[in-house]
PDB file of C-alpha atoms and ligand atoms in Angstrom:
ATOM      1  CA  UNK F   1       8.791  32.024  -5.256  1.00  0.00           C
ATOM      2  CA  UNK F   2      10.826  33.774  -6.790  1.00  0.00           C
ATOM      3  CA  UNK F   3      13.212  34.870  -3.648  1.00  0.00           C
ATOM      4  CA  UNK F   4      13.177  31.382  -1.723  1.00  0.00           C
ATOM      5  CA  UNK F   5      14.342  29.505  -5.047  1.00  0.00           C
ATOM      6  CA  UNK F   6      16.875  32.178  -5.048  1.00  0.00           C
ATOM      7  CA  UNK F   7      18.270  31.686  -1.530  1.00  0.00           C
ATOM      8  CA  UNK F   8      18.546  27.796  -2.132  1.00  0.00           C
ATOM      9  CA  UNK F   9      21.991  27.135  -3.117  1.00  0.00           C
ATOM     10  CA  UNK F  10      21.246  23.735  -4.841  1.00  0.00           C
ATOM     11  CA  UNK F  11      19.124  25.251  -7.512  1.00  0.00           C
ATOM     12  CA  UNK F  12      20.789  26.950 -10.569  1.00  0.00           C
ATOM     13  CA  UNK F  13      19.506  29.302 -13.326  1.00  0.00           C
ATOM     14  CA  UNK F  14      19.965  28.793 -17.113  1.00  0.00           C
ATOM     15  CA  UNK F  15      18.396  32.053 -18.592  1.00  0.00           C
ATOM     16  CA  UNK F  16      16.857  32.539 -21.413  1.00  0.00           C
ATOM     17  CA  UNK F  17      16.550  29.588 -22.212  1.00  0.00           C
ATOM     18  CA  UNK F  18      14.230  26.483 -23.942  1.00  0.00           C
ATOM     19  CA  UNK F  19      14.490  22.756 -23.566  1.00  0.00           C
ATOM     20  CA  UNK F  20      14.753  21.464 -27.576  1.00  0.00           C
ATOM     21  CA  UNK F  21      14.498  18.253 -26.731  1.00  0.00           C
ATOM     22  CA  UNK F  22      14.790  15.394 -23.560  1.00  0.00           C
ATOM     23  CA  UNK F  23      17.473  13.598 -24.249  1.00  0.00           C
ATOM     24  CA  UNK F  24      17.900   9.540 -23.024  1.00  0.00           C
ATOM     25  CA  UNK F  25      18.860   6.335 -23.076  1.00  0.00           C
ATOM     26  CA  UNK F  26      17.519   2.972 -22.440  1.00  0.00           C
ATOM     27  CA  UNK F  27      18.692  -0.422 -20.720  1.00  0.00           C
ATOM     28  CA  UNK F  28      17.224  -3.780 -19.925  1.00  0.00           C
ATOM     29  CA  UNK F  29      14.089  -1.859 -21.453  1.00  0.00           C
ATOM     30  CA  UNK F  30      13.941   0.741 -18.992  1.00  0.00           C
ATOM     31  CA  UNK F  31      14.138   4.116 -20.037  1.00  0.00           C
ATOM     32  CA  UNK F  32      15.710   6.834 -18.511  1.00  0.00           C
ATOM     33  CA  UNK F  33      16.455  10.760 -18.894  1.00  0.00           C
ATOM     34  CA  UNK F  34      20.306  11.813 -19.608  1.00  0.00           C
ATOM     35  CA  UNK F  35      20.554  15.434 -20.235  1.00  0.00           C
ATOM     36  CA  UNK F  36      18.355  18.159 -22.083  1.00  0.00           C
ATOM     37  CA  UNK F  37      19.073  20.111 -25.126  1.00  0.00           C
ATOM     38  CA  UNK F  38      18.728  23.311 -24.397  1.00  0.00           C
ATOM     39  CA  UNK F  39      18.313  26.639 -27.218  1.00  0.00           C
ATOM     40  CA  UNK F  40      19.249  30.210 -25.886  1.00  0.00           C
ATOM     41  CA  UNK F  41      16.235  32.147 -27.414  1.00  0.00           C
ATOM     42  CA  UNK F  42      18.415  35.170 -27.172  1.00  0.00           C
ATOM     43  CA  UNK F  43      21.864  33.944 -28.935  1.00  0.00           C
ATOM     44  CA  UNK F  44      20.371  30.719 -31.482  1.00  0.00           C
ATOM     45  CA  UNK F  45      22.798  28.524 -29.414  1.00  0.00           C
ATOM     46  CA  UNK F  46      22.492  25.288 -28.372  1.00  0.00           C
ATOM     47  CA  UNK F  47      23.994  23.503 -25.359  1.00  0.00           C
ATOM     48  CA  UNK F  48      23.562  19.790 -23.105  1.00  0.00           C
ATOM     49  CA  UNK F  49      22.305  19.922 -19.837  1.00  0.00           C
ATOM     50  CA  UNK F  50      22.782  16.250 -18.268  1.00  0.00           C
ATOM     51  CA  UNK F  51      19.878  15.582 -15.542  1.00  0.00           C
ATOM     52  CA  UNK F  52      18.542  13.029 -14.213  1.00  0.00           C
ATOM     53  CA  UNK F  53      14.799  13.841 -13.945  1.00  0.00           C
ATOM     54  CA  UNK F  54      12.798  17.003 -15.907  1.00  0.00           C
ATOM     55  CA  UNK F  55       9.788  18.749 -13.714  1.00  0.00           C
ATOM     56  CA  UNK F  56       7.711  20.905 -16.240  1.00  0.00           C
ATOM     57  CA  UNK F  57       6.707  24.222 -14.486  1.00  0.00           C
ATOM     58  CA  UNK F  58       3.927  26.073 -16.690  1.00  0.00           C
ATOM     59  CA  UNK F  59       2.437  28.774 -14.271  1.00  0.00           C
ATOM     60  CA  UNK F  60      -0.285  29.859 -12.429  1.00  0.00           C
ATOM     61  CA  UNK F  61      -2.627  31.518 -14.996  1.00  0.00           C
ATOM     62  CA  UNK F  62      -5.644  29.676 -15.299  1.00  0.00           C
ATOM     63  CA  UNK F  63      -6.502  29.025 -18.893  1.00  0.00           C
ATOM     64  CA  UNK F  64     -10.358  31.169 -18.807  1.00  0.00           C
ATOM     65  CA  UNK F  65      -9.197  33.245 -21.556  1.00  0.00           C
ATOM     66  CA  UNK F  66     -12.093  32.264 -23.536  1.00  0.00           C
ATOM     67  CA  UNK F  67     -14.527  33.134 -20.961  1.00  0.00           C
ATOM     68  CA  UNK F  68     -13.272  35.931 -20.499  1.00  0.00           C
ATOM     69  CA  UNK F  69     -16.800  38.829 -20.856  1.00  0.00           C
ATOM     70  CA  UNK F  70     -18.491  35.624 -20.175  1.00  0.00           C
ATOM     71  CA  UNK F  71     -18.234  34.600 -16.388  1.00  0.00           C
ATOM     72  CA  UNK F  72     -17.352  35.920 -13.993  1.00  0.00           C
ATOM     73  CA  UNK F  73     -13.470  35.891 -12.983  1.00  0.00           C
ATOM     74  CA  UNK F  74     -11.075  36.960 -10.683  1.00  0.00           C
ATOM     75  CA  UNK F  75      -8.710  40.426 -11.793  1.00  0.00           C
ATOM     76  CA  UNK F  76      -6.073  37.121 -11.989  1.00  0.00           C
ATOM     77  CA  UNK F  77      -8.545  34.785 -14.514  1.00  0.00           C
ATOM     78  CA  UNK F  78      -9.814  32.806 -11.943  1.00  0.00           C
ATOM     79  CA  UNK F  79     -13.452  31.682 -12.432  1.00  0.00           C
ATOM     80  CA  UNK F  80     -15.296  32.901  -9.517  1.00  0.00           C
ATOM     81  CA  UNK F  81     -18.367  30.193  -7.844  1.00  0.00           C
ATOM     82  CA  UNK F  82     -20.807  31.429  -5.434  1.00  0.00           C
ATOM     83  CA  UNK F  83     -19.899  29.983  -1.806  1.00  0.00           C
ATOM     84  CA  UNK F  84     -18.965  26.828  -1.863  1.00  0.00           C
ATOM     85  CA  UNK F  85     -20.898  25.375  -5.133  1.00  0.00           C
ATOM     86  CA  UNK F  86     -20.095  25.359  -8.978  1.00  0.00           C
ATOM     87  CA  UNK F  87     -22.599  27.746  -9.623  1.00  0.00           C
ATOM     88  CA  UNK F  88     -20.797  30.372 -11.781  1.00  0.00           C
ATOM     89  CA  UNK F  89     -22.775  34.077 -12.589  1.00  0.00           C
ATOM     90  CA  UNK F  90     -24.453  31.475 -15.570  1.00  0.00           C
ATOM     91  CA  UNK F  91     -27.856  29.182 -14.506  1.00  0.00           C
ATOM     92  CA  UNK F  92     -26.698  26.130 -15.566  1.00  0.00           C
ATOM     93  CA  UNK F  93     -22.837  26.924 -16.137  1.00  0.00           C
ATOM     94  CA  UNK F  94     -20.794  25.458 -13.520  1.00  0.00           C
ATOM     95  CA  UNK F  95     -16.923  25.851 -12.756  1.00  0.00           C
ATOM     96  CA  UNK F  96     -14.411  22.954 -11.111  1.00  0.00           C
ATOM     97  CA  UNK F  97     -11.165  22.282 -11.164  1.00  0.00           C
ATOM     98  CA  UNK F  98      -8.171  24.664 -11.090  1.00  0.00           C
ATOM     99  CA  UNK F  99      -9.668  27.022 -13.298  1.00  0.00           C
ATOM    100  CA  UNK F 100     -11.829  28.195 -10.166  1.00  0.00           C
ATOM    101  CA  UNK F 101      -9.051  27.476  -7.597  1.00  0.00           C
ATOM    102  CA  UNK F 102      -6.581  29.831  -6.602  1.00  0.00           C
ATOM    103  CA  UNK F 103      -5.422  28.355  -3.506  1.00  0.00           C
ATOM    104  CA  UNK F 104      -4.947  24.727  -3.717  1.00  0.00           C
ATOM    105  CA  UNK F 105      -4.836  23.617  -7.450  1.00  0.00           C
ATOM    106  CA  UNK F 106      -3.749  19.963  -6.361  1.00  0.00           C
ATOM    107  CA  UNK F 107      -5.360  17.173  -8.617  1.00  0.00           C
ATOM    108  CA  UNK F 108      -7.485  15.622  -5.874  1.00  0.00           C
ATOM    109  CA  UNK F 109      -9.234  18.327  -4.760  1.00  0.00           C
ATOM    110  CA  UNK F 110      -9.727  19.723  -8.930  1.00  0.00           C
ATOM    111  CA  UNK F 111     -11.410  15.946  -8.846  1.00  0.00           C
ATOM    112  CA  UNK F 112     -13.079  16.630  -5.936  1.00  0.00           C
ATOM    113  CA  UNK F 113     -14.414  19.745  -7.069  1.00  0.00           C
ATOM    114  CA  UNK F 114     -15.904  18.410 -10.368  1.00  0.00           C
ATOM    115  CA  UNK F 115     -17.697  15.179  -8.430  1.00  0.00           C
ATOM    116  CA  UNK F 116     -19.116  18.768  -6.605  1.00  0.00           C
ATOM    117  CA  UNK F 117     -20.349  20.561 -10.122  1.00  0.00           C
ATOM    118  CA  UNK F 118     -21.651  16.716 -11.580  1.00  0.00           C
ATOM    119  CA  UNK F 119     -24.004  17.200  -7.978  1.00  0.00           C
ATOM    120  CA  UNK F 120     -24.525  21.193  -8.581  1.00  0.00           C
ATOM    121  CA  UNK F 121     -25.385  20.018 -12.586  1.00  0.00           C
ATOM    122  CA  UNK F 122     -27.795  17.305 -11.497  1.00  0.00           C
ATOM    123  CA  UNK F 123     -29.704  18.903  -8.644  1.00  0.00           C
ATOM    124  CA  UNK F 124     -30.074  22.227 -11.007  1.00  0.00           C
ATOM    125  CA  UNK F 125     -31.114  19.925 -13.925  1.00  0.00           C
ATOM    126  CA  UNK F 126     -33.934  18.378 -11.816  1.00  0.00           C
ATOM    127  CA  UNK F 127     -35.394  22.544 -10.778  1.00  0.00           C
ATOM    128  CA  UNK F 128     -35.412  22.992 -14.426  1.00  0.00           C
ATOM    129  CA  UNK F 129     -38.923  20.637 -14.493  1.00  0.00           C
ATOM    130  CA  UNK F 130     -39.269  20.383 -18.066  1.00  0.00           C
TER     131      UNK F 130
HETATM  132  C1  FAD T   1       3.926  19.754 -13.330  1.00  0.00           C
HETATM  133  C2  FAD T   1       2.744  19.815 -12.905  1.00  0.00           C
HETATM  134  C3  FAD T   1       2.678  18.719 -11.056  1.00  0.00           C
HETATM  135  C4  FAD T   1       0.947  18.628 -10.645  1.00  0.00           C
HETATM  136  N1  FAD T   1       1.693  17.691  -9.210  1.00  0.00           N
HETATM  137  C5  FAD T   1       0.607  17.765  -8.756  1.00  0.00           C
HETATM  138  C6  FAD T   1       0.919  16.541  -7.404  1.00  0.00           C
HETATM  139  O1  FAD T   1       1.767  15.741  -7.466  1.00  0.00           O
HETATM  140  N2  FAD T   1      -0.396  16.296  -7.283  1.00  0.00           N
HETATM  141  C7  FAD T   1      -1.632  17.078  -7.536  1.00  0.00           C
HETATM  142  O2  FAD T   1      -2.430  16.636  -6.525  1.00  0.00           O
HETATM  143  N3  FAD T   1      -1.514  17.595  -7.908  1.00  0.00           N
HETATM  144  C8  FAD T   1      -0.526  17.702  -8.866  1.00  0.00           C
HETATM  145  N4  FAD T   1      -0.581  18.931  -9.911  1.00  0.00           N
HETATM  146  C9  FAD T   1      -1.837  19.755  -9.850  1.00  0.00           C
HETATM  147  C10 FAD T   1      -2.317  18.658 -10.965  1.00  0.00           C
HETATM  148  O3  FAD T   1      -2.243  18.550 -12.366  1.00  0.00           O
HETATM  149  C11 FAD T   1      -3.839  19.704 -11.198  1.00  0.00           C
HETATM  150  O4  FAD T   1      -4.423  20.823  -9.973  1.00  0.00           O
HETATM  151  C12 FAD T   1      -5.375  19.213 -12.085  1.00  0.00           C
HETATM  152  O5  FAD T   1      -4.621  18.663 -13.083  1.00  0.00           O
HETATM  153  C13 FAD T   1      -6.078  20.173 -12.184  1.00  0.00           C
HETATM  154  O6  FAD T   1      -6.897  19.525 -12.825  1.00  0.00           O
HETATM  155  P1  FAD T   1      -8.648  20.161 -13.674  1.00  0.00           P
HETATM  156  O7  FAD T   1      -8.943  18.893 -14.632  1.00  0.00           O
HETATM  157  O8  FAD T   1      -8.295  20.968 -13.412  1.00  0.00           O
HETATM  158  O9  FAD T   1      -7.894  21.093 -14.915  1.00  0.00           O
HETATM  159  P2  FAD T   1      -6.453  19.978 -15.661  1.00  0.00           P
HETATM  160  O10 FAD T   1      -5.871  18.979 -15.813  1.00  0.00           O
HETATM  161  O11 FAD T   1      -5.380  21.244 -16.106  1.00  0.00           O
HETATM  162  O12 FAD T   1      -7.205  19.770 -17.255  1.00  0.00           O
HETATM  163  C14 FAD T   1      -8.167  20.861 -17.591  1.00  0.00           C
HETATM  164  C15 FAD T   1      -8.356  20.281 -19.804  1.00  0.00           C
HETATM  165  O13 FAD T   1      -9.176  21.498 -20.467  1.00  0.00           O
HETATM  166  C16 FAD T   1      -8.450  21.008 -21.389  1.00  0.00           C
HETATM  167  N5  FAD T   1      -8.906  22.236 -22.443  1.00  0.00           N
HETATM  168  C17 FAD T   1      -8.138  23.408 -21.798  1.00  0.00           C
HETATM  169  N6  FAD T   1      -8.506  24.587 -22.670  1.00  0.00           N
HETATM  170  C18 FAD T   1      -9.302  23.689 -23.298  1.00  0.00           C
HETATM  171  C19 FAD T   1     -10.331  24.590 -24.620  1.00  0.00           C
HETATM  172  N7  FAD T   1     -10.819  25.473 -25.094  1.00  0.00           N
HETATM  173  N8  FAD T   1     -11.025  23.506 -25.230  1.00  0.00           N
HETATM  174  C20 FAD T   1     -11.653  22.333 -24.650  1.00  0.00           C
HETATM  175  N9  FAD T   1     -10.763  21.259 -23.603  1.00  0.00           N
HETATM  176  C21 FAD T   1      -9.282  22.925 -22.670  1.00  0.00           C
HETATM  177  C22 FAD T   1      -6.905  20.746 -21.326  1.00  0.00           C
HETATM  178  O14 FAD T   1      -6.595  20.364 -22.562  1.00  0.00           O
HETATM  179  C23 FAD T   1      -7.096  20.301 -20.052  1.00  0.00           C
HETATM  180  O15 FAD T   1      -6.750  18.198 -20.512  1.00  0.00           O
HETATM  181  C24 FAD T   1       1.032  19.097 -10.953  1.00  0.00           C
HETATM  182  C25 FAD T   1       0.636  20.146 -12.221  1.00  0.00           C
HETATM  183  C26 FAD T   1       1.967  20.680 -12.950  1.00  0.00           C
HETATM  184  C27 FAD T   1       1.759  21.243 -13.997  1.00  0.00           C
END
């Protein structure tokens, strides 16, 4: 990904910086982004960068630390499910969505796996009889 991005002449980088504020304007009842206020975390310098859009990229680390030592996970932290099911290593605990999917990580696949997990959970409860 990094290699692809650095080779793309349309992409420019602002290193060591965080967005402090997204700035915009409102015209005729319509809101639009006009710039972002950036802070260089090494120097503390504040700057403004013109842009008409902001898209957050949040990385690929699944947020599963709270299950460490309980639910089986791979080396990156994705929860491991049995075969195509939502079953985890703990009976009665099911995993669905991005936390259990290192391949697709899309809203529609997450929703589908949520449905599968609900069906698995319902069938598991049925199988418990009492
Ligand atoms: C910038 C961006 C753009 C995207 N664009 C697209 C797109 O165009 N099309 C597409 O299909 N997919 C897109 N995706 C991916 C899509 O958003 C995810 O695949 C989808 O949201 C995964 O759903 P989920 O329910 O598994 O996880 P999430 O939507 O991440 O939901 C997990 C929830 O769990 C909550 N949570 C976390 N920890 C705890 C805790 N300890 N206790 C209680 N709650 C907790 C979180 O607050 C969150 O609400 C995009 C993702 C990003 C970041």
